[in-house]
Amino acid sequence: MENAHEERLLEKLVRLRGKTVKGLRFNLATSQPLANAILPEARPKPTALYIVPPNADDRFEASLREMIDARPDMSAWIWRVADGDIPPPPWDPN
């Protein structure tokens, strides 16, 4: 886990019975977005889960938008930490 925000997301994902793929940063700088996790079996489309850190700048947001736009075959769920608590995840209608 990269930080407490990702830990919170992963705690929610652990409760799922479906498949979850955890994204790993490896050589990607922390100033670059990545899909923190992917729900490959989500319907109607697989869903990429992104966490935008509170210190994200305009370049981070632009890179995130490019990533999302490059994958029209996937839905995107975004938690902008600066906006507050974790939003309802795509698998939890409540």
Coordinates of N, CA and C in Angstrom, one line a residue:
M1 N 0.8 -1.2 0.0 CA 0.0 0.0 0.0 C 0.9 1.2 0.0
E2 N 0.4 2.2 -0.7 CA 1.2 3.4 -0.8 C 0.9 4.4 0.3
N3 N -0.3 4.4 0.8 CA -0.7 5.4 1.8 C -2.0 5.0 2.5
A4 N -2.4 5.8 3.5 CA -3.6 5.5 4.2 C -4.8 5.5 3.4
H5 N -4.9 6.3 2.4 CA -6.0 6.4 1.5 C -6.2 5.1 0.7
E6 N -5.1 4.6 0.2 CA -5.1 3.3 -0.6 C -5.5 2.2 0.4
E7 N -5.0 2.3 1.6 CA -5.3 1.2 2.6 C -6.9 1.2 2.8
R8 N -7.5 2.3 2.9 CA -8.9 2.4 3.1 C -9.7 1.8 1.9
L9 N -9.2 2.1 0.7 CA -9.8 1.5 -0.5 C -9.7 0.0 -0.5
L10 N -8.5 -0.4 -0.2 CA -8.2 -1.9 -0.2 C -9.0 -2.6 0.8
E11 N -9.2 -2.0 2.0 CA -10.1 -2.6 3.0 C -11.5 -2.9 2.5
K12 N -12.0 -1.9 1.7 CA -13.3 -2.1 1.1 C -13.3 -3.2 0.1
L13 N -12.2 -3.3 -0.7 CA -12.1 -4.2 -1.8 C -12.0 -5.7 -1.3
V14 N -11.3 -5.8 -0.1 CA -11.2 -7.1 0.5 C -12.5 -7.8 0.8
R15 N -13.5 -7.0 1.0 CA -14.8 -7.6 1.3 C -15.6 -8.1 0.1
L16 N -15.0 -7.7 -1.1 CA -15.6 -8.2 -2.4 C -15.4 -9.7 -2.5
R17 N -16.3 -10.3 -3.2 CA -16.2 -11.7 -3.5 C -15.6 -11.9 -5.0
G18 N -15.6 -10.8 -5.7 CA -15.2 -10.9 -7.1 C -13.7 -10.6 -7.2
K19 N -13.2 -10.7 -8.4 CA -11.7 -10.5 -8.6 C -11.4 -9.0 -8.5
T20 N -10.2 -8.7 -7.9 CA -9.6 -7.4 -7.9 C -8.2 -7.5 -8.3
V21 N -7.7 -6.6 -9.1 CA -6.3 -6.5 -9.5 C -5.7 -5.3 -8.9
K22 N -4.7 -5.4 -8.1 CA -4.1 -4.2 -7.5 C -3.0 -3.7 -8.4
G23 N -3.1 -2.4 -8.6 CA -2.1 -1.7 -9.4 C -0.8 -1.5 -8.6
L24 N 0.4 -1.7 -9.3 CA 1.6 -1.5 -8.6 C 2.4 -0.4 -9.3
R25 N 3.0 0.5 -8.6 CA 3.7 1.7 -9.1 C 5.1 1.3 -9.8
F26 N 5.9 0.5 -9.2 CA 7.2 0.1 -9.7 C 8.0 1.4 -10.1
N27 N 8.2 1.7 -11.3 CA 9.1 2.8 -11.7 C 8.3 4.1 -12.0
L28 N 7.1 4.1 -11.7 CA 6.2 5.3 -12.0 C 6.3 6.3 -10.8
A29 N 6.6 7.5 -11.1 CA 6.7 8.5 -10.0 C 5.4 8.7 -9.3
T30 N 5.5 9.1 -8.1 CA 4.2 9.3 -7.3 C 3.5 10.5 -7.8
S31 N 4.1 11.4 -8.6 CA 3.4 12.5 -9.2 C 2.6 12.1 -10.4
Q32 N 2.7 10.8 -10.8 CA 1.9 10.3 -11.9 C 0.7 9.5 -11.4
P33 N -0.4 9.6 -12.0 CA -1.6 8.7 -11.6 C -1.4 7.3 -12.0
L34 N -2.0 6.4 -11.3 CA -2.1 5.0 -11.7 C -3.5 4.5 -11.2
A35 N -3.9 3.4 -11.8 CA -5.1 2.7 -11.4 C -4.7 2.0 -10.1
N36 N -5.2 2.4 -8.9 CA -4.8 1.8 -7.7 C -5.4 0.3 -7.7
A37 N -6.5 0.1 -8.3 CA -7.0 -1.2 -8.4 C -8.0 -1.3 -9.7
I38 N -8.2 -2.5 -10.1 CA -9.1 -2.7 -11.2 C -10.1 -3.8 -10.9
L39 N -11.3 -3.6 -11.2 CA -12.4 -4.6 -11.0 C -12.7 -5.2 -12.3
P40 N -12.0 -6.2 -12.8 CA -12.1 -6.7 -14.1 C -13.4 -7.4 -14.4
E41 N -14.2 -7.8 -13.4 CA -15.5 -8.5 -13.6 C -16.7 -7.5 -13.4
A42 N -16.4 -6.3 -13.2 CA -17.5 -5.3 -13.0 C -18.3 -5.2 -14.2
R43 N -19.6 -4.9 -14.1 CA -20.5 -4.8 -15.2 C -21.2 -3.4 -15.1
P44 N -21.4 -2.8 -16.2 CA -21.4 -3.3 -17.5 C -19.9 -3.3 -18.1
K45 N -19.0 -2.6 -17.5 CA -17.6 -2.6 -18.0 C -16.7 -2.8 -16.8
P46 N -15.5 -3.3 -17.0 CA -14.5 -3.3 -16.0 C -14.3 -1.9 -15.5
T47 N -13.9 -1.8 -14.2 CA -13.8 -0.5 -13.6 C -12.4 -0.3 -13.0
A48 N -11.7 0.8 -13.4 CA -10.5 1.2 -12.8 C -10.7 2.2 -11.7
L49 N -10.1 2.0 -10.5 CA -10.2 2.8 -9.3 C -9.0 3.7 -9.1
Y50 N -9.2 5.0 -9.1 CA -8.1 5.9 -9.0 C -8.3 6.7 -7.7
I51 N -7.1 7.0 -7.0 CA -7.1 7.9 -5.9 C -6.3 9.1 -6.3
V52 N -6.9 10.3 -6.2 CA -6.1 11.5 -6.4 C -5.7 12.1 -5.1
P53 N -4.4 12.2 -4.9 CA -3.9 12.7 -3.6 C -4.3 14.1 -3.3
P54 N -4.3 14.5 -2.1 CA -4.7 15.9 -1.8 C -3.7 17.0 -2.4
N55 N -2.5 16.6 -2.7 CA -1.5 17.6 -3.2 C -1.4 17.5 -4.7
A56 N -2.3 16.8 -5.4 CA -2.3 16.6 -6.8 C -2.4 18.0 -7.5
D57 N -1.5 18.2 -8.6 CA -1.6 19.4 -9.3 C -2.3 19.2 -10.6
D58 N -2.3 20.3 -11.4 CA -3.0 20.2 -12.7 C -2.5 19.2 -13.7
R59 N -1.1 19.0 -13.6 CA -0.5 18.0 -14.5 C -1.0 16.6 -14.1
F60 N -1.1 16.3 -12.8 CA -1.6 15.0 -12.4 C -3.0 14.8 -12.9
E61 N -3.9 15.8 -12.8 CA -5.3 15.7 -13.2 C -5.3 15.6 -14.7
A62 N -4.5 16.2 -15.5 CA -4.4 16.1 -16.9 C -4.0 14.7 -17.3
S63 N -3.0 14.2 -16.6 CA -2.5 12.8 -16.9 C -3.6 11.8 -16.6
L64 N -4.3 12.0 -15.5 CA -5.4 11.1 -15.1 C -6.5 11.1 -16.2
R65 N -6.8 12.3 -16.7 CA -7.9 12.4 -17.7 C -7.4 11.7 -19.0
E66 N -6.1 11.8 -19.4 CA -5.6 11.1 -20.5 C -5.7 9.6 -20.4
M67 N -5.3 9.1 -19.2 CA -5.4 7.7 -18.9 C -6.8 7.2 -19.1
I68 N -7.8 7.9 -18.5 CA -9.2 7.5 -18.5 C -9.7 7.5 -20.0
D69 N -9.3 8.6 -20.7 CA -9.8 8.7 -22.1 C -9.2 7.7 -23.0
A70 N -8.0 7.2 -22.6 CA -7.3 6.2 -23.5 C -8.0 4.8 -23.3
R71 N -8.8 4.6 -22.3 CA -9.4 3.3 -22.1 C -10.9 3.4 -22.0
P72 N -11.6 3.7 -23.2 CA -13.0 3.8 -23.2 C -13.7 2.4 -22.9
D73 N -13.0 1.4 -22.9 CA -13.5 0.1 -22.6 C -13.7 -0.2 -21.1
M74 N -13.2 0.8 -20.3 CA -13.3 0.7 -18.8 C -14.0 1.9 -18.2
S75 N -14.8 1.6 -17.2 CA -15.3 2.7 -16.4 C -14.3 3.2 -15.4
A76 N -14.4 4.4 -14.9 CA -13.5 5.0 -14.0 C -14.2 5.5 -12.7
W77 N -13.6 5.1 -11.6 CA -14.1 5.6 -10.3 C -13.0 6.4 -9.7
I78 N -13.2 7.6 -9.2 CA -12.2 8.5 -8.8 C -12.5 9.0 -7.4
W79 N -11.5 8.9 -6.5 CA -11.6 9.5 -5.1 C -10.6 10.6 -5.1
R80 N -11.1 11.8 -5.1 CA -10.3 13.0 -4.9 C -10.2 13.3 -3.4
V81 N -9.2 12.9 -2.8 CA -9.0 13.0 -1.4 C -9.3 14.4 -0.8
A82 N -8.9 15.4 -1.6 CA -9.1 16.8 -1.1 C -10.6 17.2 -1.0
D83 N -11.4 16.4 -1.7 CA -12.9 16.7 -1.7 C -13.6 16.1 -0.5
G84 N -12.9 15.2 0.2 CA -13.5 14.6 1.4 C -13.4 13.1 1.5
D85 N -14.3 12.5 2.2 CA -14.3 11.1 2.5 C -14.5 10.3 1.2
I86 N -14.1 9.0 1.3 CA -14.2 8.1 0.1 C -15.7 8.1 -0.4
P87 N -15.8 8.3 -1.7 CA -17.2 8.3 -2.3 C -17.7 6.9 -2.4
P88 N -19.0 6.7 -2.6 CA -19.5 5.4 -2.7 C -18.8 4.6 -3.8
P89 N -18.3 3.5 -3.6 CA -17.7 2.7 -4.6 C -18.7 2.2 -5.6
P90 N -18.2 1.8 -6.8 CA -19.1 1.4 -7.9 C -19.9 0.1 -7.5
W91 N -19.4 -0.7 -6.6 CA -20.0 -2.0 -6.2 C -20.9 -1.8 -5.1
D92 N -21.1 -0.6 -4.5 CA -21.9 -0.4 -3.3 C -22.9 0.7 -3.6
P93 N -24.1 0.3 -3.9 CA -25.1 1.4 -4.2 C -25.5 2.2 -3.0
N94 N -25.1 1.9 -1.8 CA -25.6 2.7 -0.6 C -24.6 3.8 -0.4

